[in-house]
N, CA, C and O of each residue as an XYZ file, in Angstrom:
476
protein
N       4.207     19.476      4.510
C       3.138     18.547      4.143
C       2.950     18.529      2.626
O       3.180     19.517      1.927
N       2.527     17.376      2.161
C       2.230     17.188      0.743
C       0.814     16.640      0.615
O       0.436     15.695      1.308
N       0.050     17.235     -0.265
C      -1.296     16.753     -0.533
C      -1.338     16.122     -1.927
O      -0.772     16.658     -2.880
N      -2.013     14.984     -2.031
C      -2.092     14.238     -3.279
C      -3.553     13.953     -3.614
O      -4.319     13.500     -2.764
N      -3.928     14.222     -4.856
C      -5.295     13.970     -5.298
C      -5.266     13.187     -6.607
O      -4.761     13.668     -7.621
N      -5.817     11.970     -6.568
C      -5.842     11.124     -7.760
C      -7.115     11.363     -8.569
O      -8.132     11.817     -8.045
N      -7.028     11.047     -9.854
C      -8.189     11.070    -10.736
C      -7.926     10.125    -11.901
O      -6.796      9.691    -12.125
N      -8.986      9.815    -12.637
C      -8.831      9.023    -13.849
C      -9.280      7.584    -13.755
O      -9.247      6.867    -14.755
N      -9.698      7.140    -12.587
C     -10.162      5.764    -12.477
C     -11.507      5.574    -13.156
O     -12.134      6.535    -13.603
N     -11.940      4.327    -13.227
C     -13.236      4.046    -13.833
C     -13.371      2.598    -14.213
O     -12.577      1.750    -13.807
N     -14.396      2.328    -15.004
C     -14.681      0.979    -15.483
C     -14.182      0.847    -16.919
O     -14.460      1.699    -17.763
N     -13.450     -0.214    -17.185
C     -12.910     -0.436    -18.523
C     -12.966     -1.922    -18.842
O     -12.867     -2.761    -17.945
N     -13.125     -2.242    -20.106
C     -13.169     -3.644    -20.514
C     -11.765     -4.225    -20.566
O     -10.794     -3.489    -20.739
N     -11.652     -5.527    -20.419
C     -10.332     -6.162    -20.561
C      -9.690     -5.809    -21.900
O     -10.344     -5.814    -22.942
N      -8.397     -5.503    -21.846
C      -7.682     -5.073    -23.037
C      -7.696     -3.578    -23.248
O      -6.982     -3.066    -24.111
N      -8.495     -2.872    -22.474
C      -8.603     -1.434    -22.608
C      -7.497     -0.683    -21.892
O      -6.570     -1.276    -21.342
N      -7.618      0.644    -21.913
C      -6.594      1.519    -21.325
C      -7.233      2.577    -20.435
O      -8.381      2.976    -20.631
N      -6.462      3.012    -19.466
C      -6.835      4.135    -18.602
C      -5.570      4.891    -18.265
O      -4.479      4.320    -18.258
N      -5.713      6.173    -17.986
C      -4.586      6.956    -17.487
C      -4.994      7.608    -16.175
O      -5.956      8.373    -16.109
N      -4.239      7.286    -15.137
C      -4.451      7.882    -13.830
C      -3.560      9.107    -13.686
O      -2.449      9.156    -14.214
N      -4.073     10.095    -12.958
C      -3.309     11.301    -12.662
C      -3.286     11.518    -11.167
O      -4.206     11.123    -10.450
N      -2.224     12.150    -10.706
C      -2.092     12.482     -9.286
C      -1.512     13.887     -9.204
O      -0.360     14.119     -9.572
N      -2.325     14.822     -8.718
C      -1.882     16.198     -8.570
C      -1.316     16.402     -7.172
O      -1.984     16.131     -6.174
N      -0.084     16.881     -7.113
C       0.583     17.114     -5.838
C       0.603     18.604     -5.530
O       0.767     19.436     -6.423
N       0.433     18.925     -4.259
C       0.499     20.324     -3.816
C       1.133     20.366     -2.436
O       1.301     19.335     -1.784
N       1.481     21.564     -2.002
C       2.134     21.721     -0.711
C       3.648     21.762     -0.885
O       4.150     22.418     -1.798
N       4.366     21.078     -0.029
C       5.836     21.092     -0.030
C       6.390     20.095     -1.050
O       7.108     19.161     -0.695
N       6.048     20.307     -2.306
C       6.428     19.340     -3.346
C       7.927     19.321     -3.618
O       8.452     18.319     -4.103
N       8.620     20.408     -3.314
C      10.061     20.443     -3.567
C      10.824     19.498     -2.659
O      11.983     19.183     -2.928
N      10.199     19.045     -1.598
C      10.861     18.150     -0.653
C      10.716     16.674     -1.035
O      11.330     15.810     -0.409
N       9.914     16.384     -2.051
C       9.643     14.995     -2.439
C      10.877     14.348     -3.073
O      11.526     14.953     -3.926
N      11.198     13.135     -2.663
C      12.322     12.392     -3.247
C      11.878     11.446     -4.362
O      12.614     11.219     -5.323
N      10.683     10.903     -4.229
C      10.169      9.977     -5.235
C       8.661      9.876     -5.102
O       8.086     10.206     -4.065
N       8.027      9.408     -6.185
C       6.583      9.201     -6.175
C       6.276      7.845     -6.783
O       7.106      7.248     -7.469
N       5.072      7.374     -6.519
C       4.710      6.080     -7.060
C       3.230      5.800     -6.978
O       2.442      6.588     -6.456
N       2.885      4.646     -7.515
C       1.511      4.158     -7.468
C       1.478      2.819     -6.761
O       2.330      1.959     -6.987
N       0.496      2.652     -5.911
C       0.218      1.396     -5.239
C      -1.228      1.026     -5.551
O      -2.013      1.863     -5.997
N      -1.563     -0.223     -5.313
C      -2.947     -0.632     -5.480
C      -3.327     -1.657     -4.422
O      -2.482     -2.371     -3.882
N      -4.633     -1.707     -4.143
C      -5.139     -2.666     -3.165
C      -6.446     -3.243     -3.676
O      -7.433     -2.531     -3.859
N      -6.428     -4.539     -3.899
C      -7.627     -5.250     -4.321
C      -8.384     -5.748     -3.089
O      -7.787     -5.893     -2.023
N      -9.669     -6.008     -3.213
C     -10.452     -6.474     -2.063
C      -9.850     -7.726     -1.439
O      -9.562     -8.697     -2.138
N      -9.663     -7.701     -0.140
C      -9.140     -8.848      0.573
C      -7.646     -9.051      0.445
O      -7.113    -10.048      0.933
N      -6.958     -8.120     -0.206
C      -5.517     -8.258     -0.400
C      -4.790     -7.073      0.212
O      -5.378     -6.031      0.504
N      -3.479     -7.271      0.397
C      -2.669     -6.188      0.921
C      -2.344     -5.179     -0.184
O      -2.357     -5.502     -1.371
N      -2.056     -3.966      0.240
C      -1.634     -2.942     -0.715
C      -0.289     -3.358     -1.306
O       0.606     -3.806     -0.590
N      -0.163     -3.203     -2.634
C       1.075     -3.594     -3.285
C       1.606     -2.467     -4.173
O       0.855     -1.641     -4.692
N       2.927     -2.470     -4.324
C       3.578     -1.484     -5.155
C       3.327     -1.798     -6.627
O       3.424     -2.947     -7.057
N       3.000     -0.748     -7.395
C       2.796     -0.911     -8.835
C       3.988     -0.348     -9.600
O       4.566     -1.030    -10.446
N       4.354      0.891     -9.304
C       5.458      1.539    -10.017
C       5.935      2.734     -9.219
O       5.170      3.347     -8.474
N       7.214      3.059     -9.384
C       7.772      4.232     -8.747
C       8.652      4.990     -9.732
O       9.142      4.430    -10.713
N       8.841      6.273     -9.448
C       9.736      7.102    -10.254
C      10.432      8.079     -9.321
O       9.794      8.736     -8.499
N      11.751      8.164     -9.460
C      12.525      9.045     -8.606
C      12.691     10.425     -9.247
O      12.277     10.654    -10.383
N      13.297     11.323     -8.500
C      13.560     12.655     -9.051
C      14.503     12.594    -10.242
O      14.491     13.479    -11.098
N      15.313     11.554    -10.295
C      16.211     11.368    -11.423
C      15.586     10.588    -12.560
O      16.275     10.179    -13.495
N      14.260     10.379    -12.480
C      13.506      9.659    -13.504
C      13.859      8.179    -13.609
O      13.654      7.560    -14.653
N      14.381      7.622    -12.541
C      14.592      6.179    -12.497
C      13.258      5.518    -12.183
O      12.591      5.883    -11.214
N      12.868      4.545    -13.004
C      11.559      3.920    -12.867
C      11.695      2.462    -12.449
O      12.658      1.780    -12.800
N      10.708      2.007    -11.692
C      10.649      0.614    -11.285
C       9.209      0.158    -11.376
O       8.288      0.894    -11.024
N       9.017     -1.085    -11.861
C       7.671     -1.626    -12.026
C       7.538     -2.990    -11.363
O       8.497     -3.759    -11.300
N       6.358     -3.274    -10.879
C       6.068     -4.622    -10.427
C       6.058     -5.548    -11.637
O       5.676     -5.133    -12.731
N       6.469     -6.785    -11.452
C       6.528     -7.741    -12.564
C       5.174     -7.887    -13.253
O       5.103     -8.082    -14.466
N       4.121     -7.794    -12.481
C       2.782     -8.021    -13.022
C       2.321     -6.947    -13.997
O       1.362     -7.158    -14.740
N       2.996     -5.788    -14.006
C       2.555     -4.701    -14.885
C       3.616     -4.303    -15.908
O       3.363     -3.449    -16.758
N       4.793     -4.907    -15.837
C       5.858     -4.556    -16.778
C       5.410     -4.764    -18.217
O       4.817     -5.785    -18.564
N       5.710     -3.770    -19.044
C       5.328     -3.848    -20.454
C       3.917     -3.373    -20.734
O       3.541     -3.185    -21.891
N       3.132     -3.176    -19.684
C       1.746     -2.722    -19.867
C       1.493     -1.338    -19.271
O       0.715     -0.553    -19.813
N       2.154     -1.048    -18.157
C       1.965      0.232    -17.467
C       3.195      1.096    -17.638
O       4.317      0.597    -17.726
N       2.970      2.418    -17.684
C       4.079      3.370    -17.758
C       3.844      4.492    -16.754
O       2.791      5.130    -16.752
N       4.831      4.722    -15.907
C       4.756      5.807    -14.942
C       5.544      6.994    -15.479
O       6.611      6.831    -16.072
N       5.004      8.192    -15.264
C       5.696      9.400    -15.702
C       5.282     10.558    -14.803
O       4.320     10.465    -14.040
N       6.029     11.644    -14.912
C       5.710     12.800    -14.085
C       5.972     14.076    -14.861
O       6.878     14.136    -15.692
N       5.179     15.089    -14.587
C       5.352     16.420    -15.140
C       5.732     17.324    -13.980
O       4.871     17.754    -13.211
N       7.012     17.608    -13.855
C       7.476     18.371    -12.701
C       6.941     19.798    -12.715
O       6.687     20.377    -11.659
N       6.771     20.360    -13.893
C       6.263     21.734    -13.981
C       4.831     21.834    -13.444
O       4.440     22.847    -12.864
N       4.057     20.758    -13.653
C       2.668     20.733    -13.200
C       2.488     19.983    -11.897
O       1.373     19.874    -11.386
N       3.597     19.459    -11.348
C       3.525     18.669    -10.103
C       2.485     17.559    -10.215
O       1.665     17.364     -9.318
N       2.534     16.849    -11.317
C       1.555     15.798    -11.568
C       2.248     14.494    -11.924
O       3.208     14.463    -12.694
N       1.735     13.427    -11.345
C       2.215     12.082    -11.609
C       1.174     11.349    -12.440
O      -0.027     11.534    -12.240
N       1.629     10.517    -13.372
C       0.708      9.779    -14.235
C       0.992      8.284    -14.185
O       2.101      7.850    -13.874
N      -0.032      7.520    -14.497
C       0.141      6.086    -14.713
C      -0.692      5.716    -15.932
O      -1.921      5.685    -15.867
N      -0.023      5.438    -17.032
C      -0.697      4.971    -18.238
C      -0.819      3.465    -18.159
O       0.184      2.759    -18.059
N      -2.039      2.973    -18.204
C      -2.296      1.544    -18.061
C      -2.911      1.016    -19.355
O      -4.005      1.426    -19.743
N      -2.207      0.116    -20.009
C      -2.668     -0.490    -21.254
C      -2.866     -1.988    -21.064
O      -2.376     -2.571    -20.097
N      -3.579     -2.596    -21.981
C      -3.827     -4.046    -21.943
C      -4.306     -4.481    -20.571
O      -3.797     -5.445    -19.999
N      -5.269     -3.779    -20.059
C      -5.748     -4.040    -18.708
C      -6.397     -5.412    -18.591
O      -7.046     -5.894    -19.520
N      -6.207     -6.024    -17.432
C      -6.734     -7.349    -17.138
C      -7.664     -7.275    -15.930
O      -7.544     -6.354    -15.122
N      -8.576     -8.215    -15.792
C      -9.457     -8.208    -14.619
C      -8.679     -8.181    -13.297
O      -9.138     -7.590    -12.319
N      -7.516     -8.814    -13.269
C      -6.727     -8.829    -12.036
C      -6.085     -7.478    -11.721
O      -5.475     -7.326    -10.662
N      -6.206     -6.505    -12.606
C      -5.749     -5.152    -12.310
C      -6.786     -4.364    -11.518
O      -6.520     -3.244    -11.082
N      -7.955     -4.945    -11.336
C      -9.015     -4.278    -10.581
C      -8.571     -4.038     -9.144
O      -8.180     -4.969     -8.440
N      -8.635     -2.783     -8.718
C      -8.179     -2.399     -7.377
C      -8.421     -0.910     -7.181
O      -8.759     -0.181     -8.113
N      -8.237     -0.488     -5.951
C      -8.134      0.942     -5.667
C      -6.668      1.321     -5.824
O      -5.790      0.710     -5.215
N      -6.413      2.326     -6.640
C      -5.050      2.773     -6.912
C      -4.753      4.030     -6.094
O      -5.524      4.990     -6.088
N      -3.613      3.992     -5.407
C      -3.221      5.085     -4.534
C      -1.933      5.735     -5.035
O      -0.986      5.058     -5.436
N      -1.927      7.039     -5.001
C      -0.720      7.807     -5.300
C       0.092      7.952     -4.012
O      -0.461      8.167     -2.933
N       1.387      7.832     -4.146
C       2.285      7.950     -2.992
C       3.430      8.896     -3.315
O       3.931      8.923     -4.440
N       3.835      9.664     -2.326
C       5.047     10.475     -2.423
C       5.799     10.303     -1.111
O       5.190     10.189     -0.047
N       7.117     10.285     -1.192
C       7.861     10.196      0.060
C       9.099     11.081      0.010
O       9.599     11.458     -1.050
N       9.565     11.392      1.218
C      10.787     12.160      1.360
C      11.559     11.611      2.543
O      10.990     11.005      3.451
N      12.863     11.832      2.518
C      13.708     11.486      3.640
C      14.135     12.774      4.329
O      14.541     13.745      3.691
N      14.032     12.750      5.640
C      14.459     13.898      6.425
C      15.069     13.391      7.726
O      14.420     12.696      8.508
N      16.341     13.759      7.940
C      17.050     13.356      9.168
C      16.992     11.844      9.356
O      16.790     11.349     10.465
N      17.175     11.113      8.242
C      17.247      9.659      8.321
C      15.915      8.952      8.431
O      15.877      7.733      8.599
N      14.837      9.680      8.342
C      13.519      9.080      8.487
C      12.732      9.307      7.205
O      12.816     10.367      6.584
N      11.954      8.276      6.818
C      11.126      8.394      5.620
C       9.728      8.849      6.017
O       9.141      8.349      6.976
N       9.215      9.801      5.263
C       7.861     10.311      5.462
C       7.054      9.999      4.199
O       7.446     10.376      3.094
N       5.933      9.311      4.371
C       5.060      8.938      3.252
C       3.793      9.774      3.259
O       3.234     10.091      4.309
N       3.361     10.119      2.062
C       2.106     10.839      1.866
C       1.261     10.040      0.883
O       1.780      9.449     -0.064
N      -0.063     10.030      1.124
C      -0.961      9.209      0.316
C      -2.152     10.014     -0.172
O      -2.642     10.915      0.508
N      -2.603      9.664     -1.370
C      -3.860     10.197     -1.855
C      -5.021      9.376     -1.318
O      -4.827      8.414     -0.575
N      -6.221      9.764     -1.700
C      -7.419      9.103     -1.188
C      -7.759      7.835     -1.974
O      -8.573      7.028     -1.524
N      -7.147      7.657     -3.133
C      -7.376      6.467     -3.940
C      -8.409      6.694     -5.026
O      -9.318      7.511     -4.887
N      -8.247      5.949     -6.112
C      -9.218      5.984     -7.206
C      -9.472      4.553     -7.671
O      -8.533      3.777     -7.852
N     -10.734      4.210     -7.861
C     -11.120      2.849     -8.193
C     -10.917      2.571     -9.678
O     -11.337      3.347    -10.536
N     -10.266      1.452     -9.958
C     -10.135      0.952    -11.324
C     -10.788     -0.424    -11.373
O     -10.413     -1.328    -10.627
N     -11.759     -0.570    -12.251
C     -12.452     -1.850    -12.412
C     -12.327     -2.304    -13.853
O     -12.710     -1.591    -14.781
N     -11.787     -3.498    -14.029
C     -11.613     -4.078    -15.360
C     -12.578     -5.254    -15.470
O     -12.397     -6.292    -14.834
N     -13.590     -5.066    -16.282
C     -14.638     -6.087    -16.389
C     -15.390     -5.929    -17.701
O     -15.551     -4.825    -18.220
N     -15.844     -7.058    -18.221
C     -16.659     -7.027    -19.426
C     -18.139     -6.983    -19.067
O     -18.990     -6.952    -19.956
């Protein structure tokens, strides 16, 4: 099992910045990749960014050039640096980790942290 705890959300003005953190514990050595998802009110959860064990990164088009995903393997912590925030970035942000075992993918989720971009 893997436990994930997010922090760093809050209220920020348009154009501002926030950094989200996700502390992982438990069977972290089994993780293949981690990422951030978000869900705005009335919308489906969507992928924001992912990073693999080989540090390969992928971003949603809507955040490219503004968000940066990174990880500190020694601290088992995942980060999301969010710059030039827009009102449409308002959502609950969820940390995700997954692993493959015997051909099956196992997903783990944090409880979410609210990000509100508003003047």
